[in-house]
Coordinates of C-alpha atoms in Angstrom, one line a residue:
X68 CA 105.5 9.3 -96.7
X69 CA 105.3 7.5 -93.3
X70 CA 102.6 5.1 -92.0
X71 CA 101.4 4.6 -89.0
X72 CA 98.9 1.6 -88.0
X73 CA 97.4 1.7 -85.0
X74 CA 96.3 -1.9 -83.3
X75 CA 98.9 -5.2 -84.4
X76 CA 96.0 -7.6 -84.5
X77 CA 94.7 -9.8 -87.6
X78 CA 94.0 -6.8 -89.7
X79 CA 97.1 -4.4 -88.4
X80 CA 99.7 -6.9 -88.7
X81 CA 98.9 -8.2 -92.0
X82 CA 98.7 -4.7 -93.4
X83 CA 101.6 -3.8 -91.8
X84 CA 103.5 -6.9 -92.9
X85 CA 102.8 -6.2 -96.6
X86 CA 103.2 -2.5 -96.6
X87 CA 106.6 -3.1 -94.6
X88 CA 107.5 -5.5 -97.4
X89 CA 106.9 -3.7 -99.6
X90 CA 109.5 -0.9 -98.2
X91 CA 106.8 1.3 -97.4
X92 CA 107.8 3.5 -94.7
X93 CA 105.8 2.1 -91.4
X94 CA 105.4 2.1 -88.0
X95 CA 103.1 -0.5 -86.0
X96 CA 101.9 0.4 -82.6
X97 CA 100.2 -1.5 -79.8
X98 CA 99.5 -1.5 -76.2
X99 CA 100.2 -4.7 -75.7
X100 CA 104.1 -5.2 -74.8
X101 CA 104.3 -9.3 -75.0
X102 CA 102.8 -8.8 -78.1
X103 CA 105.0 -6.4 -79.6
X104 CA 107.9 -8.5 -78.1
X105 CA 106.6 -11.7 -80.0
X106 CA 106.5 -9.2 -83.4
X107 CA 109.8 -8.1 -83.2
X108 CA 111.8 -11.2 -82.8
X109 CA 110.0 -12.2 -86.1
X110 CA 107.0 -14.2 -84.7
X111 CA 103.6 -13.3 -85.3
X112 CA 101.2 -13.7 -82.0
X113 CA 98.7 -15.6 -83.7
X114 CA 98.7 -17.9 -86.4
X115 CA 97.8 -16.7 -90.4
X116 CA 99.5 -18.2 -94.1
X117 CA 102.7 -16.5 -94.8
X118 CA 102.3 -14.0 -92.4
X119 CA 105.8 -14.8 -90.4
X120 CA 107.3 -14.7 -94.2
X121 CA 106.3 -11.3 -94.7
X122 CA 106.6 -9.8 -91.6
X123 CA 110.5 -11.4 -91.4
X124 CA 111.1 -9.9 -95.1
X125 CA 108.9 -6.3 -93.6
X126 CA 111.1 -6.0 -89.8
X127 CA 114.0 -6.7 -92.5
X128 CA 113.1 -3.8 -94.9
X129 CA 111.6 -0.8 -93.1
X130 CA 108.4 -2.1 -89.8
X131 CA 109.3 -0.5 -87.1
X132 CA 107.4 -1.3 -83.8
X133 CA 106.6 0.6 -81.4
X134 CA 104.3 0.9 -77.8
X135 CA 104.7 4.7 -78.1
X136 CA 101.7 6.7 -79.5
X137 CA 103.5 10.0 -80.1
X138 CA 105.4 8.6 -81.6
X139 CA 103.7 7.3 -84.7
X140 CA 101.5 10.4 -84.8
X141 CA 104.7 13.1 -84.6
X142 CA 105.7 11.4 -87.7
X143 CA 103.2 10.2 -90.0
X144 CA 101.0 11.1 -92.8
X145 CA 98.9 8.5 -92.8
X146 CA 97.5 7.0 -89.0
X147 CA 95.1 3.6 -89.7
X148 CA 93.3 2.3 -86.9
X149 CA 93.0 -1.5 -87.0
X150 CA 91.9 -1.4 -83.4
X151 CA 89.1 -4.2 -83.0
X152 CA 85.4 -3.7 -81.5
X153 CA 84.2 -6.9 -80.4
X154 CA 80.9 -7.9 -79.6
X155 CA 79.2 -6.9 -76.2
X156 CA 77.1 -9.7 -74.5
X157 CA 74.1 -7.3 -75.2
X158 CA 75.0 -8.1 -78.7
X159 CA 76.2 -4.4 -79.1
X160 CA 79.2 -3.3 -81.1
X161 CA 82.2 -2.6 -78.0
X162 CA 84.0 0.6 -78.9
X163 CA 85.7 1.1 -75.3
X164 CA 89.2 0.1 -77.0
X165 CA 88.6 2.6 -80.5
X166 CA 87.5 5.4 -78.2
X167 CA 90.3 5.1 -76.0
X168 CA 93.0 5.0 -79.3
X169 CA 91.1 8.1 -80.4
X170 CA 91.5 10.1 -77.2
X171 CA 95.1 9.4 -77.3
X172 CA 95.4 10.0 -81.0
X173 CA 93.9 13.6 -79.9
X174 CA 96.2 13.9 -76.9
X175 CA 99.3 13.3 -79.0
X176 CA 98.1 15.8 -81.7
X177 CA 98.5 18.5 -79.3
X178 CA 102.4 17.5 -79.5
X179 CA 102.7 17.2 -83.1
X180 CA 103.2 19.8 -86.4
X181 CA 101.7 17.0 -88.5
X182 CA 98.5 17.0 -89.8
X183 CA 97.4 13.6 -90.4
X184 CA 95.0 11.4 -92.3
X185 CA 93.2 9.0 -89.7
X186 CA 91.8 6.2 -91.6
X187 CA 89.5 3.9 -89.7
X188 CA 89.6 0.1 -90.9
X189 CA 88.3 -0.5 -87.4
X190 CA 84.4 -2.0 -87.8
X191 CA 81.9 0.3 -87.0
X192 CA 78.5 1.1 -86.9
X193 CA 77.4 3.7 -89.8
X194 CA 77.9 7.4 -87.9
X195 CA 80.9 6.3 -85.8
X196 CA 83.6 7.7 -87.8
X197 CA 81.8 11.5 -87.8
X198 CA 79.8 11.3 -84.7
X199 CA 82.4 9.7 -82.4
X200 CA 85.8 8.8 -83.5
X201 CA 85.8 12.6 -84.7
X202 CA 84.5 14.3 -81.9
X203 CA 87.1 12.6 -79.6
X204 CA 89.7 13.6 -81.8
X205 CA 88.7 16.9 -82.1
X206 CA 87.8 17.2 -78.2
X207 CA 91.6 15.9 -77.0
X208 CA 93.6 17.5 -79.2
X209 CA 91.9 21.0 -79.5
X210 CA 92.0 20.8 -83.1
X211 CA 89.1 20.5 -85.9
X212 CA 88.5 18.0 -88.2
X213 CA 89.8 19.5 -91.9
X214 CA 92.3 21.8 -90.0
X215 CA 94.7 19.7 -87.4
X216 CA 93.9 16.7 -89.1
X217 CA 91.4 14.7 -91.4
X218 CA 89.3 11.5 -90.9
X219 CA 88.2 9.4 -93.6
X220 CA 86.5 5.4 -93.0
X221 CA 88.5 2.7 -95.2
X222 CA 86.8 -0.8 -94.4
X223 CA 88.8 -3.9 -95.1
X224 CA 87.3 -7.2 -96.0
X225 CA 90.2 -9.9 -95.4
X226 CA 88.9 -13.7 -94.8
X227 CA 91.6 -15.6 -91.7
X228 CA 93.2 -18.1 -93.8
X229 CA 93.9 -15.8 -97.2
X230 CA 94.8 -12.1 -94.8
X231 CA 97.9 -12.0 -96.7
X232 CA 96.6 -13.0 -100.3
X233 CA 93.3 -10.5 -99.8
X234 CA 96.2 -7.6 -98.6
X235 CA 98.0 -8.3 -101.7
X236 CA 94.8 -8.4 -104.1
X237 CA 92.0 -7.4 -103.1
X238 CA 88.7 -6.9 -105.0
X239 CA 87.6 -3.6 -103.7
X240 CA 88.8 -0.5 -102.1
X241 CA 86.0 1.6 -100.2
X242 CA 87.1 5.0 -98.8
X243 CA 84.6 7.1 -97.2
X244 CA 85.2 10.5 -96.2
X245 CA 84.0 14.8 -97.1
X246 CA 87.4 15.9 -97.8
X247 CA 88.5 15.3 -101.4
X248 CA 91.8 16.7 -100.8
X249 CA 92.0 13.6 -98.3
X250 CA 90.0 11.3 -100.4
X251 CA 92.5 12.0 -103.2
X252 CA 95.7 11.5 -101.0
X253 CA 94.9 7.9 -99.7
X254 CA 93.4 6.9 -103.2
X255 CA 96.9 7.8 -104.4
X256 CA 98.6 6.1 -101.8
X257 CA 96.4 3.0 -103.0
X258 CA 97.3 2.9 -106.5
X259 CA 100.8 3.5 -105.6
X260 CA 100.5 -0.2 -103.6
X261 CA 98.3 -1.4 -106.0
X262 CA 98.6 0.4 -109.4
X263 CA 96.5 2.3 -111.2
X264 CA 94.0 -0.4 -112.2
X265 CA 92.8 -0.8 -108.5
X266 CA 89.4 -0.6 -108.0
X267 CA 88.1 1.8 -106.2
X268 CA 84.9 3.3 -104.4
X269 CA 84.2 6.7 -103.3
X270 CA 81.4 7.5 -100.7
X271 CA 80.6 9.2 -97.3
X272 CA 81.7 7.5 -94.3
X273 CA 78.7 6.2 -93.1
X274 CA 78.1 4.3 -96.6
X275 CA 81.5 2.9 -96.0
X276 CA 80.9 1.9 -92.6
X277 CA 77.5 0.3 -93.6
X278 CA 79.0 -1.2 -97.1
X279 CA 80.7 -3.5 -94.5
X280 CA 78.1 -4.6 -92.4
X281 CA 76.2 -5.5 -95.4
X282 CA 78.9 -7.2 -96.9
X283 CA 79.1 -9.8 -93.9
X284 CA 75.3 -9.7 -93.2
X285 CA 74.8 -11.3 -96.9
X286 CA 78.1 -13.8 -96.3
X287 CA 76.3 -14.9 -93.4
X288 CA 72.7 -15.2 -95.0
X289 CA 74.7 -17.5 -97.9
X290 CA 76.1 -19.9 -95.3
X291 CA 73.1 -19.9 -93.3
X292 CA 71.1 -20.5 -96.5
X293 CA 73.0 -23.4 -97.9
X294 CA 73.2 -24.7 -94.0
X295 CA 69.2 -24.6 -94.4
X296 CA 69.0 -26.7 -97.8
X297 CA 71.5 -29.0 -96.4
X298 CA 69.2 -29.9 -93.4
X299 CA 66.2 -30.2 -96.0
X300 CA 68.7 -33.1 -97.7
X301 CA 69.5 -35.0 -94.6
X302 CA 65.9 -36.8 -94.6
X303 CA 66.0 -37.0 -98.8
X304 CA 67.6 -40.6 -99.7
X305 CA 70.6 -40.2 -102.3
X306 CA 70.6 -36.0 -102.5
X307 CA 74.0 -34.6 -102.4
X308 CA 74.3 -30.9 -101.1
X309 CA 77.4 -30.5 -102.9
X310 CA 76.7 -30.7 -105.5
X311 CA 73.4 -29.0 -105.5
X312 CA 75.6 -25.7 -103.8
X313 CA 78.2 -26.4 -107.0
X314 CA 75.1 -25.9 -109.6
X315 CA 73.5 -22.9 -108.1
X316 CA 77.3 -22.2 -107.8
X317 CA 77.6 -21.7 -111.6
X318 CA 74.5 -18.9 -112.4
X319 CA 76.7 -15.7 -112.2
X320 CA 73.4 -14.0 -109.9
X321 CA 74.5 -16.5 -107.2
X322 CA 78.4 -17.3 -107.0
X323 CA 80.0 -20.0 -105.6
X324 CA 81.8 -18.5 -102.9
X325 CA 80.1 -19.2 -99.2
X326 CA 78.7 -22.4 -100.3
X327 CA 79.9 -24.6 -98.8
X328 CA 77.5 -26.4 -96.6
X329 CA 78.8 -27.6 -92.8
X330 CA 78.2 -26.7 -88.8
X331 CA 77.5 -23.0 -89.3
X332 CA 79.5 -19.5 -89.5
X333 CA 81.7 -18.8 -87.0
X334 CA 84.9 -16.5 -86.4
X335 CA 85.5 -13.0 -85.1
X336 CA 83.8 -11.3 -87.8
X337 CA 80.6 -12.3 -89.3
X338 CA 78.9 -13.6 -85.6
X339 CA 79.6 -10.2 -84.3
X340 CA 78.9 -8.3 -87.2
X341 CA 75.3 -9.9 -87.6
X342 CA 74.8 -9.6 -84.0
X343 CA 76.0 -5.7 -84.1
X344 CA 73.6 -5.2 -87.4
X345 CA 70.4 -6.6 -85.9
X346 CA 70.8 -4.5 -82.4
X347 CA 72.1 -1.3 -84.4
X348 CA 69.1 -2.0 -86.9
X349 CA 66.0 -2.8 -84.0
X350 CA 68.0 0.8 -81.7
X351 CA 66.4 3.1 -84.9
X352 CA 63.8 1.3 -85.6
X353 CA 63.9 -1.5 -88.3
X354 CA 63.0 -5.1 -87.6
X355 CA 65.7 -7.4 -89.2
X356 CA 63.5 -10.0 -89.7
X357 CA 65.7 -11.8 -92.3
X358 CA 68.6 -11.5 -90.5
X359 CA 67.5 -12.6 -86.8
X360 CA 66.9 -15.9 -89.0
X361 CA 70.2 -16.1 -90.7
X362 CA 71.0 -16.1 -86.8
X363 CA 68.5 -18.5 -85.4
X364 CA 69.3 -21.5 -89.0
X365 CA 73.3 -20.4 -87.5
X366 CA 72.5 -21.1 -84.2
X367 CA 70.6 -24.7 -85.2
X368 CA 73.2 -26.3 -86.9
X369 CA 74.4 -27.5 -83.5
X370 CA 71.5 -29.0 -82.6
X371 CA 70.8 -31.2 -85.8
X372 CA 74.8 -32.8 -85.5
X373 CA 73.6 -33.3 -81.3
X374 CA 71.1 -35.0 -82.5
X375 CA 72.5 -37.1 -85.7
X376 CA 75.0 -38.5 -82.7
X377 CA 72.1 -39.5 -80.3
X378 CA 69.9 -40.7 -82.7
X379 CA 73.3 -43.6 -82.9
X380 CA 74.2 -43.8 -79.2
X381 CA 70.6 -43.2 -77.6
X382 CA 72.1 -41.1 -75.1
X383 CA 75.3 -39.1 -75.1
X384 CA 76.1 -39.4 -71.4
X385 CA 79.4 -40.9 -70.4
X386 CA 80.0 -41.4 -74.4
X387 CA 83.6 -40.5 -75.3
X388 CA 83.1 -38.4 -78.4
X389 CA 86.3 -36.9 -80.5
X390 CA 85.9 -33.6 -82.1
X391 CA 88.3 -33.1 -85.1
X392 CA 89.3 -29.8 -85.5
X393 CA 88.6 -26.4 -83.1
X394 CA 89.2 -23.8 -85.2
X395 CA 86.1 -22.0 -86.5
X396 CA 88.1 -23.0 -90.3
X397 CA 91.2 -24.2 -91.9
X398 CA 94.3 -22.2 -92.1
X399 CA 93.7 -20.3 -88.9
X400 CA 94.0 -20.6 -85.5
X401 CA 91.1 -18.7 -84.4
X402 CA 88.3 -20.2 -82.2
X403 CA 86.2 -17.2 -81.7
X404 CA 82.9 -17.9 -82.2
X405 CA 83.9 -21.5 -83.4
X406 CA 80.8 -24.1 -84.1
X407 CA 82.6 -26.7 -82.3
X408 CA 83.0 -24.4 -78.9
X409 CA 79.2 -24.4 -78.8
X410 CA 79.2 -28.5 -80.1
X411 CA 81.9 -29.3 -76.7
X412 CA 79.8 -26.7 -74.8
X413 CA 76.4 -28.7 -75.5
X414 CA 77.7 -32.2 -75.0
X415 CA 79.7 -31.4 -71.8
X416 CA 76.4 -30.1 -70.3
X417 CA 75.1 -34.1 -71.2
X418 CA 77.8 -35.3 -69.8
X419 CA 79.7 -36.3 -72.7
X420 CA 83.6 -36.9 -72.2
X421 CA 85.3 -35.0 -74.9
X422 CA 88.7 -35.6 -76.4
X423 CA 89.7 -32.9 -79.0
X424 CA 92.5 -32.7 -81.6
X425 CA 93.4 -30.0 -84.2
X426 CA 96.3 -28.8 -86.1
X427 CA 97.2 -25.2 -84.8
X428 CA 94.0 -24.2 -82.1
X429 CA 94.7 -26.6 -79.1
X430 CA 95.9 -23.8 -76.6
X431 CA 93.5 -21.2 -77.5
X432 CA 90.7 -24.1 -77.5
X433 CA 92.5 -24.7 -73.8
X434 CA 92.1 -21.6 -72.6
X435 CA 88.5 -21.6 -72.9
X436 CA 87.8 -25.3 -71.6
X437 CA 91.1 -26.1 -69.4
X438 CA 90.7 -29.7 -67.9
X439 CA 87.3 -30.2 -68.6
X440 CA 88.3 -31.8 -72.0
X441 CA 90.9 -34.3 -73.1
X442 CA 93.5 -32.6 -75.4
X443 CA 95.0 -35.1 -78.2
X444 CA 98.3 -34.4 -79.6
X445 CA 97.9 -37.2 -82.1
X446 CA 95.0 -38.6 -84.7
X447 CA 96.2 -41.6 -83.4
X448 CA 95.6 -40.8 -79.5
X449 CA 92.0 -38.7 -80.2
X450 CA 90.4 -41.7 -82.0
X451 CA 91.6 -44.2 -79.3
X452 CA 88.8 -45.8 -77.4
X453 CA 86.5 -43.2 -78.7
X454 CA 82.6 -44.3 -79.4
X455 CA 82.3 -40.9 -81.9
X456 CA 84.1 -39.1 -83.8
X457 CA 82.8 -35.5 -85.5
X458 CA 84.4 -34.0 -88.2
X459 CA 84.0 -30.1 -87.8
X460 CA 86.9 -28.1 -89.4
X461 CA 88.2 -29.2 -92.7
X462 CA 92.3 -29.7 -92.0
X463 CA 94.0 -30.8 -95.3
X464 CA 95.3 -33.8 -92.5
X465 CA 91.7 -35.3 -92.0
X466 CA 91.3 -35.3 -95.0
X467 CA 93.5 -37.9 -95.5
X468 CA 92.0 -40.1 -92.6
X469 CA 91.7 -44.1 -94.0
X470 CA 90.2 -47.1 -92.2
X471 CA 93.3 -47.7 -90.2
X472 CA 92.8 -44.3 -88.3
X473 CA 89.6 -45.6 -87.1
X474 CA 90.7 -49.0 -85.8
X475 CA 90.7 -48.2 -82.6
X476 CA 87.6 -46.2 -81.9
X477 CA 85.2 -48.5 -79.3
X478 CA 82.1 -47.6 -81.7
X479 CA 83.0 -46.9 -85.5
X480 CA 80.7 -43.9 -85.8
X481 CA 82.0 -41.1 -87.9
X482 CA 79.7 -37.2 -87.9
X483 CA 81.4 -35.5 -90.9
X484 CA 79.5 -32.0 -91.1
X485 CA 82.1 -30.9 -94.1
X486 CA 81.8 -34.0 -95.6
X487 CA 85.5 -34.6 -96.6
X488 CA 85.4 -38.4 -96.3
X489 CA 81.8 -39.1 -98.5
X490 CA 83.8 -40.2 -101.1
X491 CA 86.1 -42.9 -99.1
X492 CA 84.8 -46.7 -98.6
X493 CA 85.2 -46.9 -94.8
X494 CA 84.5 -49.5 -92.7
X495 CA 82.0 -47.5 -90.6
X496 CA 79.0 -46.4 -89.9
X497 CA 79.3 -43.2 -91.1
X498 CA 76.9 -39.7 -91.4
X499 CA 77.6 -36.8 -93.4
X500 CA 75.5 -33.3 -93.1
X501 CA 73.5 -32.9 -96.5
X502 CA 74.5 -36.0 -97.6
X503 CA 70.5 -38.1 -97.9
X504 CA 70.8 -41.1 -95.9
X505 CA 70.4 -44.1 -97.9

């Protein structure tokens, strides 16, 4: 049995890692040549947790690869597309790059005595998988659905930070498709990576497709809903968010997962995904009410820290203000859709001058603002001088941060939405989102 995966990004190249470490047969593809230049002298392109480990021990064992298409479809039984579909500015899903690896899926099928199993992890709209991946497919390589080849949808549902850990163990397995023979060979190729214990779902691909949307949509309504009883504590003297979110935490109806209070949602996933949900859901018909408001609370956490820091300074203009930590969370060095883009964004349009520091996300944070932002290389240099300092992403290294750190900051005022430092005696004046002012 050979795999091939189709797209080396976050979701390719983690499953693609394991599988190779695992000694399963595989072979990555991507358009991209620096990229696959990066992979194969052992160095993933972006940053993730043990992903250089596995993908040293999977280049080792049996990863191959490769910017050739025909490749991977002359010679495997298994084709995943990992592709990604980003977000339009309409707020529409983007499928220009999944429609293009279709077509040449199609046109290499015309090549090839295989008759593969094209499974989409790719994000999509319920419908894509039949009404447009398919008919592509079908329409370049002059072959049917069921006879050249088969489709089936097979979301994933890894978190940046854990891609590897959620690879390894994950909590569910959702394969959509009409073809049991199909069905059957991928939920056996599962339980051969997994065992036979490994849960597993059975539906129709547009359940699938949807089961993902849904799954993000409600992430998003949990942050956004702890964000929103966070900003009810601000103006309540002595409440504590924290551990408010860690009793509701404990009734088994809630969770504790996606409780965690701070400057909003952010990354490549749930923004785009409750953006694509609320267009798909007005384009037949349905007003998403509740989730144009998980949007809206998202979209106001910005504004309450702007205006915790002018409430102290008066005015923000000319203020040197520090922003700790780019990334849109720890572990990662993602800044898609990152709260504190849209923080630097609002307070260079007042005129603020910002200095910026974080562990792993300075030259992707760079390539957005260039020089219009000061870039630290140290604590040390980011608090210098500075008359602010806001704590957005939790780094294991701020939280360490003592009264020393702060000894050189012009004005001693500390914004920590995350709230790492509350239980520190610091020798500033110092604000913390859900945290009632006393």
């Amino acid at each position: 049995m050979k795999i091939g995966i189709i797209g080396l990004g976050f979701v390719g190249l983690s499953f693609a890692a394991v599988l190779g470490s695992k000694g399963f047969s595989v072979i990555g593809f991507d358009n991209n040549k620096k990229k696959i230049e990066k992979i194969n002298s052992k160095k993933p392109p972006f940053f993730e947790p043990k992903l250089e480990l596995f993908l040293k021990k999977a280049l080792a064992k049996s990863l191959e690869i490769s910017s050739d298409i025909r490749k991977v479809v002359k010679n495997c039984d298994f084709i995943f597309l990992t592709v990604g579909t980003p977000k339009l500015k309409s707020g529409h899903i983007d499928l220009s790059m999944l429609k293009n690896a279709s077509k040449d899926i199609g046109t290499s099928l015309r090549y090839s005595q295989k008759k593969p199993i094209i499974v989409v992890k790719s994000t999509v709209v319920p419908g894509t998988t039949i009404n447009t991946i398919r008919q592509i497919i079908e329409k370049s390589s002059g072959e049917k659905n069921g006879n050249g080849f088969n489709i089936v949808t097979n979301p994933e549902f890894l978190k940046e930070g854990s891609a590897i850990e959620d690879t390894l163990n994950p909590h569910l397995v959702v394969i959509g498709g009409l073809n049991k023979k199909s069905i059957n060979r991928l939920r056996s190729f599962y339980q051969e990576l997994y065992g036979p214990k490994i849960k597993i779902m059975i539906t129709n691909p547009q359940t699938a497709e949807m089961i993902k949307y849904a799954n993000n949509s409600f992430l998003a309504t949990k942050i956004s809903f702890i964000n929103q009883i966070s900003s009810l504590c601000q103006s309540i003297p002595g409440i504590n968010i924290d551990e408010i979110a860690d009793a509701i935490g404990v009734d088994p109806r809630i969770g504790k997962q996606f409780l965690k209070a701070g400057p909003g949602y952010g990354g490549s996933c749930l923004p785009k995904d409750l953006s694509t949900m609320i267009e798909f859901s007005s384009k037949i018909g349905t007003n998403p009410v509740l989730l144009k408001a998980v949007r809206q609370t998202n979209d106001l956490q910005i504004k309450q820290i702007v205006q915790l820091i002018e409430k102290k300074l008066k005015s923000v203009k000319n203020k040197r203000i520090t922003i700790l930590g780019l990334s849109f969370k720890e572990n990662t060095d993602d800044v898609r859709e990152s709260r504190s883009t849209e923080l630097i964004k609002t307070l260079l349009r007042k005129n603020s001058k910002i200095t910026v520091h974080d562990p792993m996300a300075m030259k992707n944070m760079e390539s957005i603002f260039t020089n219009k932002i000061t870039y630290a290389n140290s604590l040390s240099e980011a608090l210098k001088n500075s008359q602010c300092v806001v704590i957005m992403t939790p780094w294991k290294v701020y939280t360490k941060l003592k009264n020393s750190d702060f000894q050189k900051m012009e004005k001693k005022l500390i914004v920590d939405t995350r709230r790492i430092l509350s239980g520190k005696n610091l020798n500033a004046e110092y604000l913390a989102l859900g945290l009632g002012l006393n």
